[in-house]
Amino acid sequence: MWQTLLAASQVLLGVLQGQPSSASLAQVSPSLRPGAQALAFAGLRGWARAHALLRARAARMPPAPVRSLLLLGLALVTENPPRYDAHTLTNQLVEACQRQRSTRAAAGFVNGCMRQTLRAGTLGLASLTQADQLNLPDWWLQQLQADHPTHWLAIAQAAATPAPMHLRQHARKSQEKSAVSAVDTPQAAIKNIASPLRGDRWGGGWALHEAVPVQQLPGWDQGWWSVQDWGAQQAAPALLAALVPRSDGRRPRVLDACAAPGGKTAHLLELADLDLLAIDRDADRLARVQDNLQRLGLAAHLRCADAARPAEWWDGQAFDAILLDAPCTASGIVRRHPDVPWLRRATDIASLAQQQRALLDALWPTLAPGGALLYCTCSVFAAEGPEQIQAFVARNTDAVPEPSIAALLPTSAAATETPLDNLLGEHDGFFYALLRKRPTGAA
Ligand SMILES: C[S@@+](CC[C@H](N)C(=O)[O-])C[C@H]1O[C@@H](n2cnc3c(N)ncnc32)[C@H](O)[C@@H]1O
């Protein structure tokens, strides 16, 4: 167990130093990775509580490697319900501390902090602030309360809860037979391990009863499935529903402006024949779009470029539809990425909103009159959603907002039985806005 604790503490050390947990987890040996991820995520879901406890125990903050181990231990020992016996956990944590040169000298201190916390029991948790209890930075909670006066608590509670694994079924392969059994179709192969997603309007989403490594999914290599939250699965159908057929009978020209790693690009191509240009400015992430399309048997034009500078990549032919899945704080996907609140600063909201504005302004002229642009962010902050779009429509009189799914607010599964528009439900948080470009000459 101490090896897994050590690996998880390395992930937390990365977060303390500003590194996303996905990057640190990629460095962990494959045999330890699933366990290390589970423990690191438990540590991140108890991050604020563990910090508060550590502040109460330590006169001075210990160096980062010791701190990350202790934060992990304190988060795990106060988990409710606990996954380990407290004394076994403490012994293994001290063992992990002794095995690492940078923490060896602090083994006594780590042991003392853990045992003091055990003795204090739940009394030790009495002074936690509301933000600590909800495991969010103070500024984050204040922003949620300002943006969602009614639903802030449900959103915060959903963010603290691990999410189920959602799949998207490849629409073009629904009649395909399994290469393994030569009998099963995707639906037959999945029905014992997953349930159809509630409120699924295009009919291809599944929730796994238990998360599994993707390679274990029947038909994964055949491209039957992609991992994608229900909220993200709304983008492609929403844009395609707004597409007007071309008068010249050609395939619609579609731009996916911030495409990597390609989840929504692939979904668009699974559902329709498109002449699709997928852009991302991050070359490594763009390579993942290619890998994903290849596994799914799909094709698009890919371009590594800054979407906010069309002069560098646009051939001047207008797009019939644009998907702008803009960079954002990711405040809607905390339940899947519990490091997000601890990697962000309050000032990020304004700087990301500025990038979103620049992207919207740059891409709008590339859209054909009568065409549709779907703007989306996986954020629940108003500045990246409704406020951004209100401001855009105010300065672009040819942009007409059309009815769409708008804001998806994550809450617990029990919150709603039937997800509908502007819904609260068991999915990630997203904001969607569909904008139609007024045809030339129309009033
Ligand atoms: C929210 S992610 C996109 C997720 C993707 N649409 C999907 O469904 O898999 C945002 C992406 O925008 C890219 N990005 C950020 N700023 C950009 C810009 N100015 N031009 C192009 N891509 C950009 C990032 O590299 C990142 O891959």
Short mmCIF file of C-alpha atoms and ligand atoms in Angstrom, two decimals:
data_model
loop_
_atom_site.label_atom_id
_atom_site.label_comp_id
_atom_site.label_asym_id
_atom_site.label_seq_id
_atom_site.Cartn_x
_atom_site.Cartn_y
_atom_site.Cartn_z
CA MET A 1 0.00 0.00 0.00
CA TRP A 2 2.84 2.43 0.77
CA GLN A 3 3.93 2.37 -2.90
CA THR A 4 0.49 3.52 -4.02
CA LEU A 5 0.39 6.18 -1.31
CA LEU A 6 3.76 7.45 -2.46
CA ALA A 7 2.68 7.56 -6.10
CA ALA A 8 -0.54 9.38 -5.16
CA SER A 9 1.40 11.88 -3.07
CA GLN A 10 3.57 12.63 -6.14
CA VAL A 11 0.40 13.53 -8.01
CA LEU A 12 -0.62 15.85 -5.17
CA LEU A 13 2.87 17.33 -5.11
CA GLY A 14 2.36 18.16 -8.79
CA VAL A 15 -0.91 19.95 -7.98
CA LEU A 16 0.83 21.95 -5.23
CA GLN A 17 3.31 23.00 -7.92
CA GLY A 18 0.59 23.86 -10.46
CA GLN A 19 0.72 20.68 -12.55
CA PRO A 20 -2.52 18.95 -13.64
CA SER A 21 -2.97 15.49 -12.10
CA SER A 22 -3.31 13.91 -15.58
CA ALA A 23 0.29 14.92 -16.39
CA SER A 24 1.65 13.46 -13.13
CA LEU A 25 -0.42 10.29 -13.44
CA ALA A 26 1.07 9.69 -16.88
CA GLN A 27 4.47 9.39 -15.13
CA VAL A 28 3.25 6.71 -12.68
CA SER A 29 4.01 3.08 -13.61
CA PRO A 30 0.97 1.48 -15.30
CA SER A 31 0.60 -1.17 -12.59
CA LEU A 32 0.25 1.49 -9.86
CA ARG A 33 -1.67 4.05 -11.91
CA PRO A 34 -5.31 3.07 -11.23
CA GLY A 35 -4.69 2.82 -7.48
CA ALA A 36 -2.65 6.03 -7.43
CA GLN A 37 -5.39 7.87 -9.32
CA ALA A 38 -8.07 6.65 -6.92
CA LEU A 39 -6.06 7.79 -3.89
CA ALA A 40 -4.92 11.06 -5.46
CA PHE A 41 -8.52 11.91 -6.39
CA ALA A 42 -9.65 11.04 -2.84
CA GLY A 43 -6.90 13.38 -1.63
CA LEU A 44 -8.10 16.14 -3.96
CA ARG A 45 -11.72 15.63 -2.88
CA GLY A 46 -10.57 16.21 0.71
CA TRP A 47 -8.00 18.88 -0.21
CA ALA A 48 -9.53 21.83 1.66
CA ARG A 49 -10.33 19.74 4.73
CA ALA A 50 -6.79 18.33 4.81
CA HIS A 51 -5.28 21.80 4.46
CA ALA A 52 -7.40 23.09 7.36
CA LEU A 53 -6.34 20.14 9.53
CA LEU A 54 -2.70 20.60 8.61
CA ARG A 55 -2.84 24.31 9.46
CA ALA A 56 -4.24 23.35 12.88
CA ARG A 57 -1.46 20.77 13.50
CA ALA A 58 1.68 22.42 12.11
CA ALA A 59 3.14 25.68 13.38
CA ARG A 60 4.95 26.05 10.04
CA MET A 61 4.01 24.51 6.70
CA PRO A 62 6.33 21.56 5.98
CA PRO A 63 8.20 21.39 2.65
CA ALA A 64 6.04 20.43 -0.35
CA PRO A 65 6.99 16.68 -0.55
CA VAL A 66 6.11 16.20 3.15
CA ARG A 67 3.02 18.37 2.79
CA SER A 68 1.68 16.35 -0.14
CA LEU A 69 2.05 13.07 1.80
CA LEU A 70 0.41 14.53 4.88
CA LEU A 71 -2.43 16.14 2.93
CA LEU A 72 -3.11 12.76 1.37
CA GLY A 73 -3.07 11.04 4.77
CA LEU A 74 -5.28 13.67 6.42
CA ALA A 75 -7.80 13.59 3.57
CA LEU A 76 -7.98 9.78 3.65
CA VAL A 77 -8.17 9.43 7.41
CA THR A 78 -11.13 11.86 7.59
CA GLU A 79 -12.92 10.40 4.56
CA ASN A 80 -16.53 9.45 5.22
CA PRO A 81 -16.83 6.49 5.03
CA PRO A 82 -13.09 5.72 5.39
CA ARG A 83 -11.63 3.30 2.85
CA TYR A 84 -8.82 2.11 5.16
CA ASP A 85 -8.41 1.28 8.80
CA ALA A 86 -6.93 4.47 10.29
CA HIS A 87 -3.97 2.78 12.00
CA THR A 88 -3.01 0.75 8.92
CA LEU A 89 -3.21 3.93 6.85
CA THR A 90 -1.01 5.83 9.30
CA ASN A 91 1.59 3.05 9.42
CA GLN A 92 1.72 2.80 5.64
CA LEU A 93 1.94 6.57 5.25
CA VAL A 94 4.88 6.69 7.64
CA GLU A 95 6.46 3.81 5.70
CA ALA A 96 6.03 5.78 2.46
CA CYS A 97 7.60 8.79 4.16
CA GLN A 98 10.63 6.75 5.22
CA ARG A 99 11.12 5.26 1.75
CA GLN A 100 11.63 8.63 0.08
CA ARG A 101 14.78 10.64 0.64
CA SER A 102 13.03 14.03 0.48
CA THR A 103 10.59 13.05 3.27
CA ARG A 104 12.55 10.56 5.38
CA ALA A 105 13.50 13.01 8.13
CA ALA A 106 9.85 14.04 8.59
CA ALA A 107 8.51 10.56 9.39
CA GLY A 108 8.08 11.38 13.11
CA PHE A 109 6.28 14.61 12.31
CA VAL A 110 3.94 12.87 9.84
CA ASN A 111 3.22 10.15 12.39
CA GLY A 112 2.47 12.76 15.09
CA CYS A 113 0.11 14.78 12.87
CA MET A 114 -1.81 11.70 11.82
CA ARG A 115 -2.20 10.38 15.38
CA GLN A 116 -3.24 13.81 16.73
CA THR A 117 -5.91 13.92 14.02
CA LEU A 118 -7.10 10.44 14.95
CA ARG A 119 -7.37 11.42 18.61
CA ALA A 120 -9.31 14.61 17.77
CA GLY A 121 -11.84 12.57 15.75
CA THR A 122 -14.75 14.57 14.32
CA LEU A 123 -14.08 17.35 16.85
CA GLY A 124 -11.08 18.27 14.75
CA LEU A 125 -13.42 19.04 11.85
CA ALA A 126 -15.62 21.44 13.84
CA SER A 127 -13.89 24.61 12.67
CA LEU A 128 -14.12 23.89 8.93
CA THR A 129 -15.58 26.74 6.88
CA GLN A 130 -18.40 26.11 4.44
CA ALA A 131 -15.93 26.33 1.53
CA ASP A 132 -13.67 23.79 3.28
CA GLN A 133 -16.60 21.43 3.76
CA LEU A 134 -17.60 21.76 0.12
CA ASN A 135 -13.93 21.40 -0.86
CA LEU A 136 -13.75 24.59 -2.92
CA PRO A 137 -11.54 27.70 -2.71
CA ASP A 138 -13.37 30.64 -1.06
CA TRP A 139 -13.38 32.71 -4.29
CA TRP A 140 -14.85 29.79 -6.25
CA LEU A 141 -17.70 29.29 -3.81
CA GLN A 142 -18.43 33.05 -3.78
CA GLN A 143 -18.56 33.06 -7.58
CA LEU A 144 -20.91 30.07 -7.62
CA GLN A 145 -23.19 31.78 -5.09
CA ALA A 146 -23.23 34.99 -7.14
CA ASP A 147 -23.89 33.20 -10.45
CA HIS A 148 -26.38 30.61 -9.14
CA PRO A 149 -28.25 32.03 -6.15
CA THR A 150 -30.67 29.06 -6.17
CA HIS A 151 -28.53 26.12 -7.21
CA TRP A 152 -25.02 26.90 -5.92
CA LEU A 153 -25.14 24.29 -3.14
CA ALA A 154 -26.36 21.48 -5.42
CA ILE A 155 -23.68 22.36 -7.99
CA ALA A 156 -20.96 22.41 -5.32
CA GLN A 157 -22.12 19.10 -3.86
CA ALA A 158 -22.20 17.49 -7.31
CA ALA A 159 -18.63 18.72 -7.92
CA ALA A 160 -17.50 16.83 -4.83
CA THR A 161 -19.01 13.52 -5.99
CA PRO A 162 -17.20 11.12 -8.35
CA ALA A 163 -18.94 10.86 -11.75
CA PRO A 164 -20.09 7.67 -13.48
CA MET A 165 -18.38 6.71 -16.74
CA HIS A 166 -20.48 7.70 -19.74
CA LEU A 167 -20.06 6.24 -23.21
CA ARG A 168 -21.15 7.40 -26.63
CA GLN A 169 -22.07 4.72 -29.11
CA HIS A 170 -20.79 5.16 -32.66
CA ALA A 171 -23.98 5.86 -34.62
CA ARG A 172 -22.67 4.30 -37.85
CA LYS A 173 -21.69 1.03 -36.22
CA SER A 174 -24.91 0.11 -34.44
CA GLN A 175 -25.52 -2.89 -36.76
CA GLU A 176 -21.89 -4.08 -36.70
CA LYS A 177 -21.10 -7.52 -35.26
CA SER A 178 -18.38 -8.08 -32.69
CA ALA A 179 -15.04 -9.26 -34.05
CA VAL A 180 -14.73 -11.37 -30.89
CA SER A 181 -18.11 -13.11 -30.62
CA ALA A 182 -19.20 -12.63 -34.27
CA VAL A 183 -22.74 -12.32 -32.90
CA ASP A 184 -23.06 -9.38 -30.56
CA THR A 185 -23.99 -5.94 -31.77
CA PRO A 186 -22.84 -2.98 -29.63
CA GLN A 187 -26.18 -2.84 -27.83
CA ALA A 188 -26.15 -6.56 -27.04
CA ALA A 189 -22.54 -6.46 -25.89
CA ILE A 190 -23.01 -3.54 -23.49
CA LYS A 191 -26.43 -4.10 -22.00
CA ASN A 192 -25.25 -6.13 -19.01
CA ILE A 193 -22.64 -3.60 -17.89
CA ALA A 194 -24.35 -0.28 -18.73
CA SER A 195 -27.73 1.46 -18.88
CA PRO A 196 -28.95 3.86 -21.56
CA LEU A 197 -28.44 7.45 -20.43
CA ARG A 198 -31.56 9.13 -19.11
CA GLY A 199 -32.89 11.96 -21.25
CA ASP A 200 -30.81 10.82 -24.19
CA ARG A 201 -32.25 12.56 -27.24
CA TRP A 202 -30.16 11.03 -29.98
CA GLY A 203 -30.08 7.52 -28.59
CA GLY A 204 -26.41 6.64 -28.31
CA GLY A 205 -25.40 7.31 -24.71
CA TRP A 206 -24.73 4.75 -22.00
CA ALA A 207 -23.76 4.96 -18.32
CA LEU A 208 -21.53 2.12 -17.17
CA HIS A 209 -22.59 0.49 -13.91
CA GLU A 210 -18.92 0.47 -12.94
CA ALA A 211 -15.99 2.25 -14.59
CA VAL A 212 -13.63 -0.06 -16.49
CA PRO A 213 -10.40 0.50 -18.43
CA VAL A 214 -11.52 1.28 -22.01
CA GLN A 215 -9.59 -1.66 -23.46
CA GLN A 216 -11.94 -3.97 -21.54
CA LEU A 217 -15.01 -2.55 -23.30
CA PRO A 218 -16.45 -4.94 -25.89
CA GLY A 219 -15.74 -3.50 -29.34
CA TRP A 220 -13.43 -0.70 -28.14
CA ASP A 221 -10.85 -1.47 -30.83
CA GLN A 222 -13.64 -1.67 -33.40
CA GLY A 223 -14.55 1.90 -32.57
CA TRP A 224 -17.95 1.18 -31.09
CA TRP A 225 -17.49 3.51 -28.11
CA SER A 226 -16.06 6.78 -27.02
CA VAL A 227 -15.87 8.02 -23.44
CA GLN A 228 -17.89 11.21 -23.23
CA ASP A 229 -20.10 12.75 -20.56
CA TRP A 230 -23.80 13.17 -21.36
CA GLY A 231 -23.38 16.95 -21.23
CA ALA A 232 -20.68 16.89 -23.91
CA GLN A 233 -22.79 14.54 -26.04
CA GLN A 234 -25.29 17.35 -26.58
CA ALA A 235 -22.98 19.46 -28.76
CA ALA A 236 -22.96 17.57 -32.05
CA PRO A 237 -26.73 16.92 -32.31
CA ALA A 238 -27.42 20.55 -31.36
CA LEU A 239 -25.19 21.92 -34.12
CA LEU A 240 -26.36 19.43 -36.74
CA ALA A 241 -30.02 20.20 -35.99
CA ALA A 242 -29.27 23.83 -36.90
CA LEU A 243 -27.53 22.99 -40.18
CA VAL A 244 -29.33 24.15 -43.33
CA PRO A 245 -28.68 21.90 -46.40
CA ARG A 246 -26.46 23.58 -49.02
CA SER A 247 -28.13 24.71 -52.21
CA ASP A 248 -25.29 23.17 -54.31
CA GLY A 249 -25.89 19.71 -52.76
CA ARG A 250 -22.32 19.50 -51.44
CA ARG A 251 -21.40 18.27 -47.99
CA PRO A 252 -21.73 21.05 -45.40
CA ARG A 253 -18.48 22.85 -44.57
CA VAL A 254 -18.06 22.71 -40.81
CA LEU A 255 -15.37 24.18 -38.58
CA ASP A 256 -14.52 22.69 -35.18
CA ALA A 257 -12.41 25.55 -33.90
CA CYS A 258 -11.02 24.15 -30.63
CA ALA A 259 -11.16 20.49 -31.44
CA ALA A 260 -8.68 18.52 -29.35
CA PRO A 261 -8.82 15.77 -28.21
CA GLY A 262 -11.64 15.38 -30.73
CA GLY A 263 -14.60 14.07 -28.75
CA LYS A 264 -17.09 16.42 -30.40
CA THR A 265 -15.32 16.31 -33.79
CA ALA A 266 -15.81 12.55 -33.90
CA HIS A 267 -19.40 12.76 -32.74
CA LEU A 268 -20.22 15.24 -35.55
CA LEU A 269 -18.67 12.88 -38.11
CA GLU A 270 -20.44 9.83 -36.68
CA LEU A 271 -23.78 11.57 -37.14
CA ALA A 272 -23.36 13.30 -40.53
CA ASP A 273 -21.31 13.47 -43.73
CA LEU A 274 -19.36 16.67 -43.36
CA ASP A 275 -16.44 18.47 -44.91
CA LEU A 276 -14.94 19.21 -41.51
CA LEU A 277 -11.91 21.29 -40.57
CA ALA A 278 -10.71 20.62 -37.01
CA ILE A 279 -8.32 23.17 -35.53
CA ASP A 280 -6.38 23.21 -32.29
CA ARG A 281 -3.38 25.28 -31.36
CA ASP A 282 -1.84 22.52 -29.26
CA ALA A 283 0.02 20.10 -31.56
CA ASP A 284 0.19 17.27 -29.01
CA ARG A 285 -3.50 17.47 -28.31
CA LEU A 286 -4.27 17.69 -32.06
CA ALA A 287 -2.42 14.39 -32.56
CA ARG A 288 -4.98 12.83 -30.21
CA VAL A 289 -7.76 14.00 -32.57
CA GLN A 290 -6.07 12.03 -35.35
CA ASP A 291 -5.73 8.94 -33.13
CA ASN A 292 -9.37 9.12 -32.10
CA LEU A 293 -10.65 9.59 -35.65
CA GLN A 294 -8.54 6.69 -36.84
CA ARG A 295 -9.88 4.31 -34.17
CA LEU A 296 -13.42 5.35 -35.08
CA GLY A 297 -12.88 5.10 -38.85
CA LEU A 298 -13.56 8.80 -39.48
CA ALA A 299 -11.75 11.56 -41.38
CA ALA A 300 -11.39 15.33 -41.13
CA HIS A 301 -8.94 18.02 -42.21
CA LEU A 302 -6.72 18.79 -39.22
CA ARG A 303 -4.80 21.99 -38.70
CA CYS A 304 -2.58 23.14 -35.85
CA ALA A 305 -3.34 26.85 -35.66
CA ASP A 306 -4.63 29.68 -33.49
CA ALA A 307 -8.35 29.81 -34.25
CA ALA A 308 -8.38 33.45 -33.17
CA ARG A 309 -6.18 34.32 -36.20
CA PRO A 310 -8.17 33.18 -39.27
CA ALA A 311 -5.81 35.12 -41.55
CA GLU A 312 -3.27 32.34 -40.87
CA TRP A 313 -5.50 29.35 -41.77
CA TRP A 314 -8.79 30.35 -43.43
CA ASP A 315 -9.12 29.91 -47.22
CA GLY A 316 -11.89 32.53 -47.40
CA GLN A 317 -14.73 30.06 -48.09
CA ALA A 318 -17.43 30.56 -45.49
CA PHE A 319 -18.42 27.73 -43.12
CA ASP A 320 -22.01 26.52 -42.95
CA ALA A 321 -21.61 25.75 -39.26
CA ILE A 322 -19.02 26.35 -36.55
CA LEU A 323 -18.50 24.59 -33.24
CA LEU A 324 -16.58 26.74 -30.77
CA ASP A 325 -15.86 24.59 -27.71
CA ALA A 326 -13.82 27.34 -26.14
CA PRO A 327 -11.02 27.08 -23.57
CA CYS A 328 -12.50 27.78 -20.12
CA THR A 329 -12.01 27.33 -16.38
CA ALA A 330 -13.51 23.80 -16.62
CA SER A 331 -15.60 24.66 -13.56
CA GLY A 332 -18.32 22.28 -14.84
CA ILE A 333 -16.18 19.15 -14.80
CA VAL A 334 -14.76 19.20 -11.26
CA ARG A 335 -16.43 15.88 -10.46
CA ARG A 336 -14.21 14.25 -13.11
CA HIS A 337 -11.18 16.51 -12.55
CA PRO A 338 -10.98 17.30 -8.83
CA ASP A 339 -7.66 19.12 -9.29
CA VAL A 340 -9.30 21.92 -11.31
CA PRO A 341 -10.36 24.24 -8.44
CA TRP A 342 -6.86 23.97 -6.91
CA LEU A 343 -5.06 24.78 -10.15
CA ARG A 344 -7.18 27.84 -10.95
CA ARG A 345 -7.02 31.39 -9.63
CA ALA A 346 -9.89 33.86 -9.42
CA THR A 347 -8.28 36.00 -12.12
CA ASP A 348 -8.46 33.09 -14.60
CA ILE A 349 -12.17 33.71 -15.16
CA ALA A 350 -11.59 37.15 -16.67
CA SER A 351 -8.58 36.10 -18.71
CA LEU A 352 -10.36 33.05 -20.16
CA ALA A 353 -13.47 35.14 -20.86
CA GLN A 354 -11.19 37.48 -22.82
CA GLN A 355 -9.87 34.54 -24.90
CA GLN A 356 -13.42 33.33 -25.53
CA ARG A 357 -14.42 36.81 -26.68
CA ALA A 358 -11.44 36.99 -29.04
CA LEU A 359 -12.32 33.58 -30.52
CA LEU A 360 -15.98 34.51 -31.02
CA ASP A 361 -15.07 37.82 -32.66
CA ALA A 362 -12.46 36.24 -34.94
CA LEU A 363 -14.61 33.29 -36.07
CA TRP A 364 -17.92 35.06 -36.66
CA PRO A 365 -16.81 36.58 -40.02
CA THR A 366 -15.89 33.08 -41.28
CA LEU A 367 -19.53 31.88 -40.87
CA ALA A 368 -21.80 32.01 -43.93
CA PRO A 369 -24.95 34.18 -43.75
CA GLY A 370 -27.73 31.84 -42.56
CA GLY A 371 -25.13 29.59 -40.90
CA ALA A 372 -25.06 28.52 -37.26
CA LEU A 373 -22.39 28.79 -34.58
CA LEU A 374 -22.62 26.68 -31.44
CA TYR A 375 -20.64 28.19 -28.59
CA CYS A 376 -19.95 25.99 -25.61
CA THR A 377 -17.85 25.81 -22.47
CA CYS A 378 -17.64 23.18 -19.74
CA SER A 379 -18.07 25.95 -17.21
CA VAL A 380 -20.78 26.95 -14.76
CA PHE A 381 -19.47 30.52 -14.35
CA ALA A 382 -21.73 33.12 -15.95
CA ALA A 383 -18.83 35.15 -17.38
CA GLU A 384 -17.96 32.19 -19.62
CA GLY A 385 -21.56 31.46 -20.55
CA PRO A 386 -24.62 33.72 -20.61
CA GLU A 387 -22.71 36.96 -19.98
CA GLN A 388 -20.27 36.19 -22.80
CA ILE A 389 -23.07 35.55 -25.27
CA GLN A 390 -25.21 38.52 -24.20
CA ALA A 391 -22.23 40.79 -24.78
CA PHE A 392 -21.49 39.18 -28.17
CA VAL A 393 -25.09 39.55 -29.38
CA ALA A 394 -25.11 43.16 -28.18
CA ARG A 395 -22.11 44.05 -30.38
CA ASN A 396 -23.11 41.89 -33.39
CA THR A 397 -26.56 42.79 -34.68
CA ASP A 398 -26.40 39.97 -37.26
CA ALA A 399 -26.14 37.33 -34.48
CA VAL A 400 -29.52 35.88 -33.59
CA PRO A 401 -29.70 33.55 -30.57
CA GLU A 402 -31.79 30.46 -31.30
CA PRO A 403 -33.45 28.14 -28.78
CA SER A 404 -30.92 25.59 -27.61
CA ILE A 405 -30.02 23.53 -24.59
CA ALA A 406 -28.38 26.52 -22.83
CA ALA A 407 -26.94 25.89 -19.36
CA LEU A 408 -26.53 22.36 -18.04
CA LEU A 409 -25.98 22.46 -14.30
CA PRO A 410 -24.52 19.41 -12.60
CA THR A 411 -26.39 18.19 -9.53
CA SER A 412 -26.84 14.82 -7.89
CA ALA A 413 -28.52 12.00 -9.79
CA ALA A 414 -31.60 12.31 -7.61
CA ALA A 415 -32.16 15.96 -8.50
CA THR A 416 -34.21 15.32 -11.57
CA GLU A 417 -35.86 12.34 -13.18
CA THR A 418 -36.21 13.67 -16.69
CA PRO A 419 -33.55 16.05 -17.87
CA LEU A 420 -34.97 18.81 -20.04
CA ASP A 421 -33.75 22.11 -21.38
CA ASN A 422 -31.67 24.24 -18.97
CA LEU A 423 -31.52 21.18 -16.90
CA LEU A 424 -30.15 20.19 -13.62
CA GLY A 425 -29.01 16.65 -13.60
CA GLU A 426 -26.48 13.92 -13.36
CA HIS A 427 -24.00 15.20 -15.95
CA ASP A 428 -21.11 17.63 -16.20
CA GLY A 429 -21.77 21.37 -16.22
CA PHE A 430 -21.91 22.96 -19.67
CA PHE A 431 -23.08 26.14 -21.28
CA TYR A 432 -24.42 26.08 -24.83
CA ALA A 433 -25.56 28.93 -27.04
CA LEU A 434 -26.66 28.59 -30.66
CA LEU A 435 -26.25 31.71 -32.79
CA ARG A 436 -27.66 32.08 -36.30
CA LYS A 437 -26.06 34.59 -38.67
CA ARG A 438 -28.79 36.74 -40.14
CA PRO A 439 -28.96 36.11 -43.91
CA THR A 440 -27.68 39.05 -45.98
CA GLY A 441 -30.43 41.60 -46.58
CA ALA A 442 -32.70 40.21 -43.84
CA ALA A 443 -33.95 42.79 -41.34
C1 LIG B 1 -12.43 22.46 -24.13
S1 LIG B 1 -11.07 21.90 -25.03
C2 LIG B 1 -11.84 21.23 -26.47
C3 LIG B 1 -12.43 19.86 -26.28
C4 LIG B 1 -12.87 19.24 -27.60
N1 LIG B 1 -13.79 20.09 -28.34
C5 LIG B 1 -13.52 17.88 -27.41
O1 LIG B 1 -14.73 17.77 -27.39
O2 LIG B 1 -12.77 16.89 -27.30
C6 LIG B 1 -10.42 23.41 -25.64
C7 LIG B 1 -9.32 23.24 -26.66
O3 LIG B 1 -9.09 24.54 -27.21
C8 LIG B 1 -7.73 24.62 -27.58
N2 LIG B 1 -7.45 26.06 -27.77
C9 LIG B 1 -7.36 27.02 -26.84
N3 LIG B 1 -7.17 28.22 -27.43
C10 LIG B 1 -7.16 28.00 -28.77
C11 LIG B 1 -6.99 28.83 -29.90
N4 LIG B 1 -6.81 30.16 -29.76
N5 LIG B 1 -7.01 28.27 -31.11
C12 LIG B 1 -7.18 26.93 -31.27
N6 LIG B 1 -7.33 26.10 -30.22
C13 LIG B 1 -7.33 26.61 -28.99
C14 LIG B 1 -7.01 23.92 -26.46
O4 LIG B 1 -5.74 23.47 -26.88
C15 LIG B 1 -7.98 22.78 -26.14
O5 LIG B 1 -7.58 21.61 -26.81
#
